[in-house]
mmCIF file of C-alpha atoms in Angstrom:
data_model
loop_
_atom_site.group_PDB
_atom_site.id
_atom_site.type_symbol
_atom_site.label_atom_id
_atom_site.label_comp_id
_atom_site.label_asym_id
_atom_site.label_seq_id
_atom_site.Cartn_x
_atom_site.Cartn_y
_atom_site.Cartn_z
ATOM 1 C CA MET A 236 -59.315 117.956 240.408
ATOM 2 C CA VAL A 237 -59.536 121.418 238.852
ATOM 3 C CA VAL A 238 -60.164 124.346 241.202
ATOM 4 C CA GLN A 239 -61.471 127.604 239.757
ATOM 5 C CA THR A 240 -61.812 130.879 241.619
ATOM 6 C CA SER A 241 -64.227 133.750 241.093
ATOM 7 C CA ILE A 242 -63.253 137.081 242.650
ATOM 8 C CA GLY A 243 -65.176 140.267 243.352
ATOM 9 C CA ILE A 244 -63.238 143.460 244.070
ATOM 10 C CA ALA A 245 -64.282 146.744 245.693
ATOM 11 C CA LEU A 246 -61.798 149.576 246.253
ATOM 12 C CA ALA A 247 -61.436 152.020 249.144
ATOM 13 C CA PRO A 248 -61.965 154.889 249.272
ATOM 14 C CA SER A 249 -63.303 155.283 245.720
ATOM 15 C CA ASP A 250 -66.145 152.781 246.156
ATOM 16 C CA SER A 251 -66.678 153.307 249.886
ATOM 17 C CA GLY A 252 -64.772 154.059 253.063
ATOM 18 C CA ASP A 253 -66.984 151.854 255.201
ATOM 19 C CA PRO A 254 -65.682 148.276 255.684
ATOM 20 C CA ASP A 255 -69.146 146.683 255.804
ATOM 21 C CA ARG A 256 -70.227 148.560 252.693
ATOM 22 C CA LEU A 257 -67.035 147.503 250.904
ATOM 23 C CA LEU A 258 -67.776 143.849 251.664
ATOM 24 C CA LYS A 259 -71.279 144.203 250.228
ATOM 25 C CA LEU A 260 -69.956 145.875 247.092
ATOM 26 C CA ALA A 261 -67.284 143.204 246.668
ATOM 27 C CA ASP A 262 -69.998 140.568 247.028
ATOM 28 C CA MET A 263 -71.960 142.219 244.210
ATOM 29 C CA ALA A 264 -68.845 142.117 242.036
ATOM 30 C CA LEU A 265 -68.366 138.462 242.992
ATOM 31 C CA TYR A 266 -71.920 137.690 241.898
ATOM 32 C CA ARG A 267 -71.185 139.263 238.499
ATOM 33 C CA SER A 268 -67.922 137.322 238.267
ATOM 34 C CA LYS A 269 -69.745 134.032 238.813
ATOM 35 C CA ALA A 270 -72.418 134.976 236.300
ATOM 36 C CA ASP A 271 -69.796 135.778 233.655
ATOM 37 C CA GLY A 272 -68.085 132.418 234.047
ATOM 38 C CA ARG A 273 -65.918 130.667 236.575
ATOM 39 C CA GLY A 274 -62.287 131.616 236.990
ATOM 40 C CA THR A 275 -62.794 135.355 236.470
ATOM 41 C CA TYR A 276 -62.642 138.559 238.511
ATOM 42 C CA ARG A 277 -64.736 141.713 238.366
ATOM 43 C CA PHE A 278 -64.407 145.163 239.919
ATOM 44 C CA PHE A 279 -67.490 146.734 241.450
ATOM 45 C CA GLU A 280 -69.423 149.092 239.164
ATOM 46 C CA GLU A 281 -72.329 151.339 240.120
ATOM 47 C CA GLU A 282 -74.785 149.585 237.814
ATOM 48 C CA MET A 283 -74.208 146.358 239.760
ATOM 49 C CA ASP A 284 -75.870 147.927 242.781
ATOM 50 C CA ALA A 285 -79.002 148.802 240.802
ATOM 51 C CA LYS A 286 -79.169 145.325 239.271
ATOM 52 C CA MET A 287 -78.698 143.700 242.658
ATOM 53 C CA GLN A 288 -81.522 145.768 244.111
ATOM 54 C CA ALA A 289 -83.773 144.810 241.196
ATOM 55 C CA ARG A 290 -82.872 141.155 241.651
ATOM 56 C CA ARG A 291 -83.615 141.369 245.367
ATOM 57 C CA MET A 292 -87.048 142.864 244.678
ATOM 58 C CA LEU A 293 -87.788 140.156 242.113
ATOM 59 C CA GLU A 294 -86.749 137.517 244.645
ATOM 60 C CA LEU A 295 -89.118 138.910 247.270
ATOM 61 C CA ASP A 296 -91.925 139.105 244.706
ATOM 62 C CA LEU A 297 -91.313 135.520 243.569
ATOM 63 C CA ARG A 298 -91.434 134.171 247.106
ATOM 64 C CA ALA A 299 -94.669 136.068 247.678
ATOM 65 C CA ALA A 300 -96.083 134.867 244.353
ATOM 66 C CA PHE A 301 -95.542 131.244 245.319
ATOM 67 C CA ILE A 302 -97.159 131.721 248.720
ATOM 68 C CA ASN A 303 -100.061 133.756 247.290
ATOM 69 C CA GLN A 304 -100.669 131.331 244.401
ATOM 70 C CA GLU A 305 -99.890 133.858 241.670
ATOM 71 C CA LEU A 306 -98.072 131.225 239.614
ATOM 72 C CA GLU A 307 -100.040 129.421 236.916
ATOM 73 C CA VAL A 308 -99.541 126.259 234.894
ATOM 74 C CA HIS A 309 -100.069 126.607 231.146
ATOM 75 C CA TYR A 310 -100.028 123.749 228.668
ATOM 76 C CA GLN A 311 -98.457 123.526 225.211
ATOM 77 C CA PRO A 312 -99.650 120.780 222.845
ATOM 78 C CA LEU A 313 -97.430 117.912 221.766
ATOM 79 C CA VAL A 314 -98.571 116.925 218.284
ATOM 80 C CA ALA A 315 -98.123 113.566 216.542
ATOM 81 C CA VAL A 316 -96.516 114.156 213.148
ATOM 82 C CA GLU A 317 -98.393 111.512 211.169
ATOM 83 C CA SER A 318 -101.910 112.461 212.287
ATOM 84 C CA SER A 319 -101.381 116.120 213.294
ATOM 85 C CA LYS A 320 -103.425 115.271 216.387
ATOM 86 C CA ILE A 321 -102.557 116.243 219.929
ATOM 87 C CA SER A 322 -100.858 113.410 221.794
ATOM 88 C CA GLY A 323 -100.315 115.298 225.030
ATOM 89 C CA PHE A 324 -99.332 118.597 226.621
ATOM 90 C CA GLU A 325 -96.225 119.972 228.269
ATOM 91 C CA ALA A 326 -96.883 121.740 231.573
ATOM 92 C CA LEU A 327 -95.096 125.095 231.803
ATOM 93 C CA VAL A 328 -95.110 127.430 234.794
ATOM 94 C CA ARG A 329 -96.093 131.045 234.182
ATOM 95 C CA TRP A 330 -96.125 134.118 236.418
ATOM 96 C CA GLN A 331 -98.371 137.134 236.008
ATOM 97 C CA HIS A 332 -97.142 139.778 238.417
ATOM 98 C CA PRO A 333 -99.845 142.255 239.573
ATOM 99 C CA GLU A 334 -97.617 145.202 238.603
ATOM 100 C CA ARG A 335 -94.924 143.844 236.266
ATOM 101 C CA GLY A 336 -97.352 141.833 234.144
ATOM 102 C CA TRP A 337 -96.114 138.553 232.687
ATOM 103 C CA VAL A 338 -92.614 137.798 233.937
ATOM 104 C CA SER A 339 -90.486 135.785 231.521
ATOM 105 C CA PRO A 340 -89.637 132.248 232.689
ATOM 106 C CA SER A 341 -86.046 132.987 231.631
ATOM 107 C CA ASP A 342 -86.007 135.596 234.411
ATOM 108 C CA PHE A 343 -87.713 133.816 237.284
ATOM 109 C CA ILE A 344 -86.800 130.144 236.738
ATOM 110 C CA PRO A 345 -83.019 130.702 237.140
ATOM 111 C CA LEU A 346 -83.790 132.910 240.137
ATOM 112 C CA ALA A 347 -85.910 130.161 241.687
ATOM 113 C CA GLU A 348 -82.941 127.830 241.228
ATOM 114 C CA GLU A 349 -80.594 130.281 242.942
ATOM 115 C CA ILE A 350 -82.784 130.907 245.989
ATOM 116 C CA GLY A 351 -83.729 127.268 246.539
ATOM 117 C CA LEU A 352 -87.376 127.595 245.552
ATOM 118 C CA ILE A 353 -87.314 125.525 242.363
ATOM 119 C CA ALA A 354 -87.975 122.159 244.044
ATOM 120 C CA GLN A 355 -91.106 123.497 245.751
ATOM 121 C CA ILE A 356 -92.346 125.074 242.535
ATOM 122 C CA GLY A 357 -91.601 121.872 240.649
ATOM 123 C CA ALA A 358 -93.542 119.724 243.123
ATOM 124 C CA TRP A 359 -96.504 122.098 242.856
ATOM 125 C CA VAL A 360 -96.435 122.061 239.044
ATOM 126 C CA LEU A 361 -96.322 118.258 239.097
ATOM 127 C CA LYS A 362 -99.443 118.038 241.266
ATOM 128 C CA GLN A 363 -101.293 120.605 239.171
ATOM 129 C CA ALA A 364 -100.353 118.877 235.926
ATOM 130 C CA CYS A 365 -101.427 115.416 237.081
ATOM 131 C CA SER A 366 -104.731 116.757 238.410
ATOM 132 C CA GLU A 367 -105.418 118.465 235.088
ATOM 133 C CA ALA A 368 -104.290 115.557 232.892
ATOM 134 C CA VAL A 369 -106.714 113.107 234.476
ATOM 135 C CA THR A 370 -109.572 115.124 232.905
ATOM 136 C CA TRP A 371 -108.195 114.676 229.360
ATOM 137 C CA PRO A 372 -108.840 111.759 226.987
ATOM 138 C CA SER A 373 -107.159 108.620 228.323
ATOM 139 C CA ASP A 374 -104.675 108.401 225.439
ATOM 140 C CA MET A 375 -103.151 111.812 226.223
ATOM 141 C CA ARG A 376 -100.196 112.328 228.543
ATOM 142 C CA VAL A 377 -98.725 115.292 230.360
ATOM 143 C CA ALA A 378 -95.021 116.193 230.271
ATOM 144 C CA VAL A 379 -93.404 117.964 233.222
ATOM 145 C CA ASN A 380 -89.921 119.480 233.369
ATOM 146 C CA VAL A 381 -87.706 118.388 236.248
ATOM 147 C CA SER A 382 -84.759 120.537 237.340
ATOM 148 C CA SER A 383 -81.520 118.959 238.509
ATOM 149 C CA THR A 384 -82.118 120.361 242.000
ATOM 150 C CA GLU A 385 -85.580 118.833 242.146
ATOM 151 C CA PHE A 386 -84.431 115.493 240.751
ATOM 152 C CA LYS A 387 -81.723 114.986 243.368
ATOM 153 C CA SER A 388 -83.928 115.997 246.312
ATOM 154 C CA GLN A 389 -84.772 113.149 248.680
ATOM 155 C CA SER A 390 -88.499 113.799 248.330
ATOM 156 C CA PHE A 391 -88.602 113.726 244.520
ATOM 157 C CA PHE A 392 -89.724 110.134 244.003
ATOM 158 C CA SER A 393 -92.333 110.369 246.761
ATOM 159 C CA ASN A 394 -93.581 113.637 245.223
ATOM 160 C CA VAL A 395 -94.131 111.843 241.917
ATOM 161 C CA THR A 396 -95.967 108.900 243.479
ATOM 162 C CA SER A 397 -98.049 111.260 245.612
ATOM 163 C CA ALA A 398 -99.032 113.425 242.625
ATOM 164 C CA LEU A 399 -100.096 110.363 240.623
ATOM 165 C CA GLN A 400 -102.055 108.842 243.504
ATOM 166 C CA MET A 401 -103.810 112.067 244.497
ATOM 167 C CA ALA A 402 -104.901 112.695 240.909
ATOM 168 C CA GLY A 403 -105.671 109.062 240.098
ATOM 169 C CA LEU A 404 -103.488 109.361 237.004
ATOM 170 C CA PRO A 405 -101.877 106.175 235.621
ATOM 171 C CA GLY A 406 -98.092 106.372 235.565
ATOM 172 C CA HIS A 407 -97.857 105.853 231.797
ATOM 173 C CA ARG A 408 -99.685 109.136 231.252
ATOM 174 C CA LEU A 409 -96.927 111.126 232.968
ATOM 175 C CA GLU A 410 -93.747 112.048 231.133
ATOM 176 C CA LEU A 411 -90.826 113.605 232.982
ATOM 177 C CA GLU A 412 -88.370 115.730 231.020
ATOM 178 C CA ILE A 413 -84.817 115.855 232.317
ATOM 179 C CA THR A 414 -81.778 117.595 230.875
ATOM 180 C CA GLU A 415 -78.213 116.427 230.481
ATOM 181 C CA THR A 416 -77.353 118.286 233.688
ATOM 182 C CA VAL A 417 -79.287 115.633 235.603
ATOM 183 C CA VAL A 418 -77.534 112.808 233.783
ATOM 184 C CA LEU A 419 -74.111 114.307 234.488
ATOM 185 C CA GLN A 420 -74.695 114.078 238.233
ATOM 186 C CA ASP A 421 -74.228 110.878 240.257
ATOM 187 C CA THR A 422 -74.940 108.427 237.452
ATOM 188 C CA GLU A 423 -75.664 105.416 239.667
ATOM 189 C CA ALA A 424 -78.143 107.337 241.814
ATOM 190 C CA THR A 425 -79.688 108.872 238.697
ATOM 191 C CA LEU A 426 -80.121 105.473 237.086
ATOM 192 C CA ALA A 427 -81.685 104.048 240.246
ATOM 193 C CA THR A 428 -84.237 106.859 240.395
ATOM 194 C CA LEU A 429 -85.064 106.565 236.693
ATOM 195 C CA LEU A 430 -85.627 102.829 237.055
ATOM 196 C CA GLN A 431 -87.946 103.455 240.009
ATOM 197 C CA LEU A 432 -89.932 105.880 237.882
ATOM 198 C CA ARG A 433 -90.079 103.443 234.995
ATOM 199 C CA ALA A 434 -91.429 100.809 237.392
ATOM 200 C CA LEU A 435 -94.384 103.150 237.957
ATOM 201 C CA GLY A 436 -94.905 103.333 234.199
ATOM 202 C CA VAL A 437 -93.646 106.922 234.025
ATOM 203 C CA ARG A 438 -92.012 107.890 230.731
ATOM 204 C CA ILE A 439 -88.637 109.628 230.637
ATOM 205 C CA SER A 440 -87.541 112.194 228.043
ATOM 206 C CA MET A 441 -84.121 113.701 227.391
ATOM 207 C CA ASP A 442 -84.866 117.407 226.981
ATOM 208 C CA ASP A 443 -82.887 119.935 224.904
ATOM 209 C CA PHE A 444 -80.822 117.192 223.309
ATOM 210 C CA GLY A 445 -77.724 118.472 221.542
ATOM 211 C CA THR A 446 -77.156 121.639 223.568
ATOM 212 C CA GLY A 447 -74.811 120.305 226.239
ATOM 213 C CA TYR A 448 -72.439 117.406 226.612
ATOM 214 C CA SER A 449 -74.544 114.954 224.633
ATOM 215 C CA SER A 450 -73.144 111.461 224.712
ATOM 216 C CA LEU A 451 -74.481 108.379 223.007
ATOM 217 C CA SER A 452 -73.528 106.425 226.116
ATOM 218 C CA TYR A 453 -76.336 108.219 227.988
ATOM 219 C CA LEU A 454 -78.898 106.886 225.563
ATOM 220 C CA ARG A 455 -77.592 103.358 225.968
ATOM 221 C CA LYS A 456 -77.273 103.464 229.757
ATOM 222 C CA PHE A 457 -80.372 105.373 230.834
ATOM 223 C CA PRO A 458 -83.974 104.272 230.174
ATOM 224 C CA PHE A 459 -85.164 107.100 227.937
ATOM 225 C CA ASP A 460 -88.415 106.832 226.008
ATOM 226 C CA LYS A 461 -87.965 109.982 223.965
ATOM 227 C CA ILE A 462 -85.456 112.572 222.823
ATOM 228 C CA LYS A 463 -86.500 116.214 222.460
ATOM 229 C CA ILE A 464 -84.427 118.013 219.839
ATOM 230 C CA ASP A 465 -83.584 121.526 220.976
ATOM 231 C CA GLN A 466 -85.274 124.359 219.100
ATOM 232 C CA SER A 467 -81.911 125.880 218.168
ATOM 233 C CA PHE A 468 -81.635 123.173 215.494
ATOM 234 C CA ILE A 469 -85.191 123.787 214.284
ATOM 235 C CA ALA A 470 -84.836 127.564 213.881
ATOM 236 C CA ASP A 471 -82.536 127.181 210.852
ATOM 237 C CA LEU A 472 -84.850 124.830 208.966
ATOM 238 C CA PRO A 473 -85.228 124.184 206.136
ATOM 239 C CA ASP A 474 -82.365 126.358 204.870
ATOM 240 C CA ARG A 475 -79.393 125.046 206.820
ATOM 241 C CA ASP A 476 -78.176 121.663 205.600
ATOM 242 C CA GLY A 477 -76.199 121.034 208.772
ATOM 243 C CA SER A 478 -79.294 121.261 210.965
ATOM 244 C CA VAL A 479 -81.231 118.995 208.608
ATOM 245 C CA ALA A 480 -78.457 116.400 208.783
ATOM 246 C CA ILE A 481 -78.307 116.549 212.579
ATOM 247 C CA ILE A 482 -82.070 116.145 212.947
ATOM 248 C CA LYS A 483 -82.074 113.243 210.509
ATOM 249 C CA ALA A 484 -79.271 111.555 212.438
ATOM 250 C CA ILE A 485 -80.957 112.028 215.826
ATOM 251 C CA ALA A 486 -84.322 110.818 214.543
ATOM 252 C CA GLY A 487 -82.742 107.774 212.903
ATOM 253 C CA MET A 488 -80.733 106.901 215.995
ATOM 254 C CA SER A 489 -83.799 107.305 218.218
ATOM 255 C CA HIS A 490 -85.836 105.035 215.983
ATOM 256 C CA SER A 491 -83.110 102.378 216.100
ATOM 257 C CA LEU A 492 -83.086 102.559 219.907
ATOM 258 C CA GLY A 493 -86.878 102.331 220.109
ATOM 259 C CA MET A 494 -87.332 105.953 221.161
ATOM 260 C CA ASN A 495 -89.629 108.668 219.888
ATOM 261 C CA THR A 496 -88.351 112.081 218.805
ATOM 262 C CA THR A 497 -89.946 115.466 219.480
ATOM 263 C CA ALA A 498 -88.872 118.570 217.556
ATOM 264 C CA GLU A 499 -89.192 121.655 219.770
ATOM 265 C CA GLY A 500 -89.862 125.194 218.559
ATOM 266 C CA VAL A 501 -91.651 124.404 215.286
ATOM 267 C CA GLU A 502 -93.092 127.726 214.130
ATOM 268 C CA THR A 503 -93.719 127.394 210.376
ATOM 269 C CA MET A 504 -95.128 124.948 207.847
ATOM 270 C CA GLU A 505 -91.672 124.670 206.282
ATOM 271 C CA GLN A 506 -90.138 123.636 209.594
ATOM 272 C CA PHE A 507 -92.927 121.134 210.209
ATOM 273 C CA GLU A 508 -92.411 119.565 206.792
ATOM 274 C CA ALA A 509 -88.647 119.425 207.334
ATOM 275 C CA VAL A 510 -88.837 117.560 210.646
ATOM 276 C CA ARG A 511 -91.542 115.269 209.261
ATOM 277 C CA LEU A 512 -89.346 114.323 206.317
ATOM 278 C CA GLN A 513 -86.405 113.624 208.636
ATOM 279 C CA GLY A 514 -88.408 111.159 210.712
ATOM 280 C CA CYS A 515 -89.431 113.045 213.849
ATOM 281 C CA THR A 516 -92.476 111.466 215.471
ATOM 282 C CA GLU A 517 -93.772 114.487 217.369
ATOM 283 C CA VAL A 518 -93.597 118.276 217.214
ATOM 284 C CA GLN A 519 -94.171 121.171 219.547
ATOM 285 C CA GLY A 520 -94.253 124.895 218.902
ATOM 286 C CA PHE A 521 -96.154 128.045 218.005
ATOM 287 C CA PHE A 522 -97.090 126.631 214.590
ATOM 288 C CA PHE A 523 -99.710 124.610 216.422
ATOM 289 C CA SER A 524 -100.209 126.597 219.616
ATOM 290 C CA PRO A 525 -98.389 128.480 222.352
ATOM 291 C CA ALA A 526 -98.831 127.333 225.938
ATOM 292 C CA VAL A 527 -102.404 128.062 227.040
ATOM 293 C CA PRO A 528 -104.280 128.152 230.362
ATOM 294 C CA ALA A 529 -106.015 124.947 231.412
ATOM 295 C CA TYR A 530 -109.481 126.215 230.485
ATOM 296 C CA LYS A 531 -108.486 126.420 226.803
ATOM 297 C CA ILE A 532 -107.342 122.806 226.538
ATOM 298 C CA ALA A 533 -110.754 121.361 225.669
ATOM 299 C CA GLU A 534 -111.002 123.692 222.662
ATOM 300 C CA LEU A 535 -107.563 122.633 221.429
ATOM 301 C CA ILE A 536 -108.403 118.957 221.802
ATOM 302 C CA ALA A 537 -111.692 119.411 219.932
ATOM 303 C CA SER A 538 -109.910 120.994 216.955
ATOM 304 C CA SER A 539 -106.967 118.579 217.042
ATOM 305 C CA GLY A 540 -106.103 117.231 213.598
ATOM 306 C CA ASP A 541 -108.372 119.695 211.785
ATOM 307 C CA LYS A 542 -105.756 122.286 210.891
ATOM 308 C CA ASP A 543 -105.991 123.105 207.183
ATOM 309 C CA ARG A 544 -102.444 124.453 207.187
ATOM 310 C CA VAL A 545 -100.941 121.071 208.074
ATOM 311 C CA ALA A 546 -100.088 118.954 205.065
ATOM 312 C CA ALA A 547 -101.754 115.570 204.862
#
């Protein structure tokens, strides 16, 4: 067992002469120490106080946004490579603050994780996504991201079954995207939950493949239907030979294991052609469309496969 310590330090009297204030300042420094990586120490600095206040305000606003239904679910198309037609949509939570405007998911999603709100948000997104997906053509599915916190909650499986039943959506039209963080947890419990989901017909995707502790043993042990190749490998295409080789290897391995492969973050024709040539079965990215509100989905579906810029 390896034990690592993070330490926050505040000095008297230079930082404060009040014991309670010193503890608060040391706690701010501790928060920075944890954020910078385990096993470190940080001294309190004035800018930490301002950042902590800003974080606290964002936390209060996020809690209020969830209660007041300010959060929205947008949908980004998943496009079949061979036909260039939409095969489904990924549900992505968005937040338009009345004063701040659009708040980046990279700002509020980690915060939701920290304050214990992510499981509630995730359950809400799941219900919204299933209710929306049932109105689409029957061959289209909806993909929903699942955080590690949400996945290990006792109510997760019942939340999935409830969302499907309430919407009347067949299980095979729901795809749950999990990251390697989920897989690295209690593997036996994880496998049991995944098998329960598969029994409902729900599809399972390994998201952001290649960015963490990727292991081929995961793909053999867990019942994945699809691998999503992280956009960091796509950004260098078609110029970087190493990325091309990695994508080709992942796509080939997935095909051999009976899995599909989605390339994330495709933004140009050149990138689309590169992933197509390497055997990816599906793409996602701004080249086709950003995530859009639900009311724009019908328009995207109607124009699906008609893009002149996509090579035949």
